[in-house]
Amino acid sequence: MTLFCPLCFSNKGLKRRLEEVRKEYDEGKCDRHPRRKGIPIEAVAAIVDEVFRNNYEFGEADPIFSNDPEEPEVWFERKGDRLIDVVEHLTGAEDEDIALAVTNQLIADDSYWPSDGEEPFYDDEFRYERTQHGDGGNERLWQRFCTAVVHERRFFNDDARDALRAIFKDIHLQRDTARVSPVYLIDPANTPTIIFRARIVSEEELRKIVADPVARMGAAPQRIGHANRMNPSGVTAFYGSFDLPTCLSELRPKVGDLVVAAQFTIRRPLCVLDTTRFIKPPQELNLFAQDHIRRLSQWRFMQTFMATIARPISPDDEHLDYVPTQAVAEYLNSEHLVWMGKEKRHIDAIIYTSAQRPAGKNIVFLGHAAITEPVDPPTAKRGVATAPSFDLSILTRPLLPASGLDMLPGSLWPVTVTQADFGHETEQLYASSSPNF
C-alpha cells in the first residue's frame, strides 16, 4: 500500500485537506517521511480527483494542415498540458515520482463504461486546460426568483428568501485581486463622505425647500414615498450620488428645468455593499479550498447582477422591473447578516454604477440609515418610576436606530439646466449655478 502525508505536497490547500482526513486512517507511516502518519494514495487521489474535474477539461483540438499540395492532409492536435504535468502543478508534488503515483491512481480509479460508449476522463495521451467557470447556477436561481416575486407570489415567499440566501451567502468574504472586500463600513470618523442629492422643482417648491431644507431634501416620508429602484411605495430610502454631475444626470432633466441640489454627510458607521467592486477580477483562491467553486461563481454572478441593478429602465416598465431589486434591498437590510469585525450587521446601503453616467456611482441608503437627522432632534421620552423607592427608568417606547445622514449647512443651491447631450451610453449636462443660500 502506498502512503503519502501532507509534507509530500506543497499546495497549502491540499496540505490542509490531507491534515483534516489523516486522523481517519491508521495504515502506517508515510513512504517518504517515515516519522509522519501516512494516508492511502486512494484517499489522496480522491481529493485531487474532485478538484481536477471541477477545474480542468479536455483541451480543444486545433486542425493542423500539411504543406504538401499533392497529398493534402489534416489532423487535429489538442491544446493543453499532459495529465502528469497538470497533477504535478496542481498538487505541488515533492517530486515526479509522487506526481506519477497520483496520476496512475487517478487513471486506475476512473469510472466509466466503454460498452455504453463512455470514454475515460484520465489518460496519459490526453491534454487538459483550465475550465472557464460560469456563475454556478446563480443566474438561473436569480431568474427563478424574479419570476416568483414578479408574477407568482410576492409576499410570504420562502422559496424567494432561500434563493437570496444562497445567492448572497458569505458575500462579505469575497475579495478582489487587491484583497479589497465589496462589503465594508463607511465610518465618518475615518473617511468623511459627501453625498449629493437633487430634485427638479418649481419656484414655489424651491421656496418651501429653502424654508425647511432638511425635511424637503431628505428621503420622502413613508406616506408619500414613491416606488423606486430599491424601494416599494411607502418604504423609505435615500438615493444619492458621489458627485454632482452624476446626481443631476440621474434626474434626466429637460433643458430649462430648475434643479435644487444639496450635500449630505454620513453621521454614523454604515455597512455597505459596493457592487462596483465586482468590476475587478476576484482574488485567486486555492483550488483545494472547500468553497472555491461557489465563491468564484458568486463573483461572476455579481458582475452580471451589478449591471442588472444599474441598467436604465423605461418609466413605463419601472413598476414591475423594480420588484426584484426592491426585494433584494429589503432582504439585505432586514434579514441578511454579515460579519463586520466582531459583530453581525445588516446592509445599510448599496452602491451601484449610474445608469445615466457610467463613470459615476450612486448609493441608496436603506431603513433607518436613510433618515436625515432633524436640525433639533427630539429627546427620547422616558417613564418615571414612582414605586418602589429604588431608582428605575422605563422607556415608554423602544429606541430606534440612529439616523444615518446629516445635511451640510449652507450646501443648498439651485441649478438651471441649459443644455443636455444624450447618447446611447452617456449623458452630459450643462448647468448654470446660483450662489448658495
PDB file of N, CA and C in Angstrom, residues 48 50 70 91 94 100 115 120 136 140 163 174 217 225 232 273 280 300 306 335 345 348 359-360 362 378 380 394 403:
ATOM      1  N   VAL A  48      -7.798  14.889  -4.964  1.00  0.00           N
ATOM      2  CA  VAL A  48      -7.286  15.508  -6.186  1.00  0.00           C
ATOM      3  C   VAL A  48      -8.300  15.373  -7.321  1.00  0.00           C
ATOM      4  N   GLU A  50     -11.615  15.278  -7.282  1.00  0.00           N
ATOM      5  CA  GLU A  50     -12.711  16.243  -7.177  1.00  0.00           C
ATOM      6  C   GLU A  50     -12.289  17.615  -7.691  1.00  0.00           C
ATOM      7  N   GLU A  70       0.242  18.101 -53.069  1.00  0.00           N
ATOM      8  CA  GLU A  70      -0.150  16.898 -53.830  1.00  0.00           C
ATOM      9  C   GLU A  70      -0.872  15.896 -52.944  1.00  0.00           C
ATOM     10  N   THR A  91      -0.909  19.844  -7.464  1.00  0.00           N
ATOM     11  CA  THR A  91      -0.689  19.372  -6.094  1.00  0.00           C
ATOM     12  C   THR A  91       0.595  19.917  -5.476  1.00  0.00           C
ATOM     13  N   GLU A  94       6.131  16.709  -4.266  1.00  0.00           N
ATOM     14  CA  GLU A  94       7.521  16.883  -3.869  1.00  0.00           C
ATOM     15  C   GLU A  94       8.488  16.489  -4.969  1.00  0.00           C
ATOM     16  N   LEU A 100       3.615  10.996 -10.412  1.00  0.00           N
ATOM     17  CA  LEU A 100       3.302   9.840 -11.260  1.00  0.00           C
ATOM     18  C   LEU A 100       2.411   8.855 -10.512  1.00  0.00           C
ATOM     19  N   SER A 115     -18.783  -0.031 -22.783  1.00  0.00           N
ATOM     20  CA  SER A 115     -19.874  -0.677 -23.502  1.00  0.00           C
ATOM     21  C   SER A 115     -21.030   0.272 -23.772  1.00  0.00           C
ATOM     22  N   PRO A 120     -12.834   7.421 -21.003  1.00  0.00           N
ATOM     23  CA  PRO A 120     -12.194   7.792 -19.745  1.00  0.00           C
ATOM     24  C   PRO A 120     -11.965   9.297 -19.661  1.00  0.00           C
ATOM     25  N   GLY A 136     -22.184  29.288 -11.636  1.00  0.00           N
ATOM     26  CA  GLY A 136     -22.597  28.254 -10.691  1.00  0.00           C
ATOM     27  C   GLY A 136     -24.093  28.096 -10.551  1.00  0.00           C
ATOM     28  N   ARG A 140     -29.512  31.323 -13.069  1.00  0.00           N
ATOM     29  CA  ARG A 140     -30.765  30.565 -13.163  1.00  0.00           C
ATOM     30  C   ARG A 140     -31.586  30.740 -11.889  1.00  0.00           C
ATOM     31  N   ALA A 163     -33.646  31.560  -2.082  1.00  0.00           N
ATOM     32  CA  ALA A 163     -32.834  31.866  -3.264  1.00  0.00           C
ATOM     33  C   ALA A 163     -31.870  33.008  -2.970  1.00  0.00           C
ATOM     34  N   GLN A 174     -15.808  37.825   0.179  1.00  0.00           N
ATOM     35  CA  GLN A 174     -15.213  37.999  -1.149  1.00  0.00           C
ATOM     36  C   GLN A 174     -14.108  39.057  -1.105  1.00  0.00           C
ATOM     37  N   MET A 217     -35.430  67.922   1.422  1.00  0.00           N
ATOM     38  CA  MET A 217     -34.373  67.342   0.590  1.00  0.00           C
ATOM     39  C   MET A 217     -33.973  65.946   1.054  1.00  0.00           C
ATOM     40  N   GLY A 225     -43.876  58.345  -0.118  1.00  0.00           N
ATOM     41  CA  GLY A 225     -42.734  57.826  -0.876  1.00  0.00           C
ATOM     42  C   GLY A 225     -43.168  56.985  -2.062  1.00  0.00           C
ATOM     43  N   PRO A 232     -40.123  49.852  -2.544  1.00  0.00           N
ATOM     44  CA  PRO A 232     -41.519  49.956  -2.997  1.00  0.00           C
ATOM     45  C   PRO A 232     -42.160  51.205  -2.417  1.00  0.00           C
ATOM     46  N   LEU A 273     -22.817  47.462   0.789  1.00  0.00           N
ATOM     47  CA  LEU A 273     -22.456  46.506  -0.253  1.00  0.00           C
ATOM     48  C   LEU A 273     -22.144  47.317  -1.496  1.00  0.00           C
ATOM     49  N   LYS A 280     -13.553  44.425 -10.909  1.00  0.00           N
ATOM     50  CA  LYS A 280     -12.218  43.820 -10.955  1.00  0.00           C
ATOM     51  C   LYS A 280     -12.313  42.296 -10.876  1.00  0.00           C
ATOM     52  N   ARG A 300     -18.743  35.877 -10.350  1.00  0.00           N
ATOM     53  CA  ARG A 300     -19.158  36.020 -11.756  1.00  0.00           C
ATOM     54  C   ARG A 300     -20.614  36.453 -11.834  1.00  0.00           C
ATOM     55  N   MET A 306     -24.510  43.340 -10.948  1.00  0.00           N
ATOM     56  CA  MET A 306     -24.103  44.741 -10.885  1.00  0.00           C
ATOM     57  C   MET A 306     -24.659  45.516 -12.068  1.00  0.00           C
ATOM     58  N   GLU A 335     -32.792  41.116   6.744  1.00  0.00           N
ATOM     59  CA  GLU A 335     -32.579  39.712   7.087  1.00  0.00           C
ATOM     60  C   GLU A 335     -31.128  39.254   6.968  1.00  0.00           C
ATOM     61  N   ARG A 345     -23.939  42.520  11.211  1.00  0.00           N
ATOM     62  CA  ARG A 345     -24.708  43.707  10.845  1.00  0.00           C
ATOM     63  C   ARG A 345     -25.515  43.434   9.584  1.00  0.00           C
ATOM     64  N   ASP A 348     -26.686  48.449   5.312  1.00  0.00           N
ATOM     65  CA  ASP A 348     -27.359  49.746   5.452  1.00  0.00           C
ATOM     66  C   ASP A 348     -27.488  50.485   4.131  1.00  0.00           C
ATOM     67  N   ALA A 359     -19.499  56.553 -15.593  1.00  0.00           N
ATOM     68  CA  ALA A 359     -18.309  56.864 -14.802  1.00  0.00           C
ATOM     69  C   ALA A 359     -18.668  57.202 -13.356  1.00  0.00           C
ATOM     70  N   GLY A 360     -19.935  57.454 -13.089  1.00  0.00           N
ATOM     71  CA  GLY A 360     -20.360  57.859 -11.753  1.00  0.00           C
ATOM     72  C   GLY A 360     -20.900  56.705 -10.932  1.00  0.00           C
ATOM     73  N   ASN A 362     -23.694  55.728  -7.664  1.00  0.00           N
ATOM     74  CA  ASN A 362     -24.826  56.104  -6.826  1.00  0.00           C
ATOM     75  C   ASN A 362     -24.824  55.273  -5.554  1.00  0.00           C
ATOM     76  N   PRO A 378     -35.594  65.614  18.650  1.00  0.00           N
ATOM     77  CA  PRO A 378     -36.289  65.487  19.938  1.00  0.00           C
ATOM     78  C   PRO A 378     -35.567  64.508  20.845  1.00  0.00           C
ATOM     79  N   ALA A 380     -35.451  61.514  23.646  1.00  0.00           N
ATOM     80  CA  ALA A 380     -36.293  60.343  23.917  1.00  0.00           C
ATOM     81  C   ALA A 380     -37.041  60.530  25.236  1.00  0.00           C
ATOM     82  N   ILE A 394     -37.934  53.507  32.906  1.00  0.00           N
ATOM     83  CA  ILE A 394     -38.529  52.599  31.936  1.00  0.00           C
ATOM     84  C   ILE A 394     -38.847  53.388  30.677  1.00  0.00           C
ATOM     85  N   SER A 403     -30.415  58.000  13.189  1.00  0.00           N
ATOM     86  CA  SER A 403     -30.470  58.440  11.792  1.00  0.00           C
ATOM     87  C   SER A 403     -29.102  58.244  11.146  1.00  0.00           C
TER      88      SER A 403
END
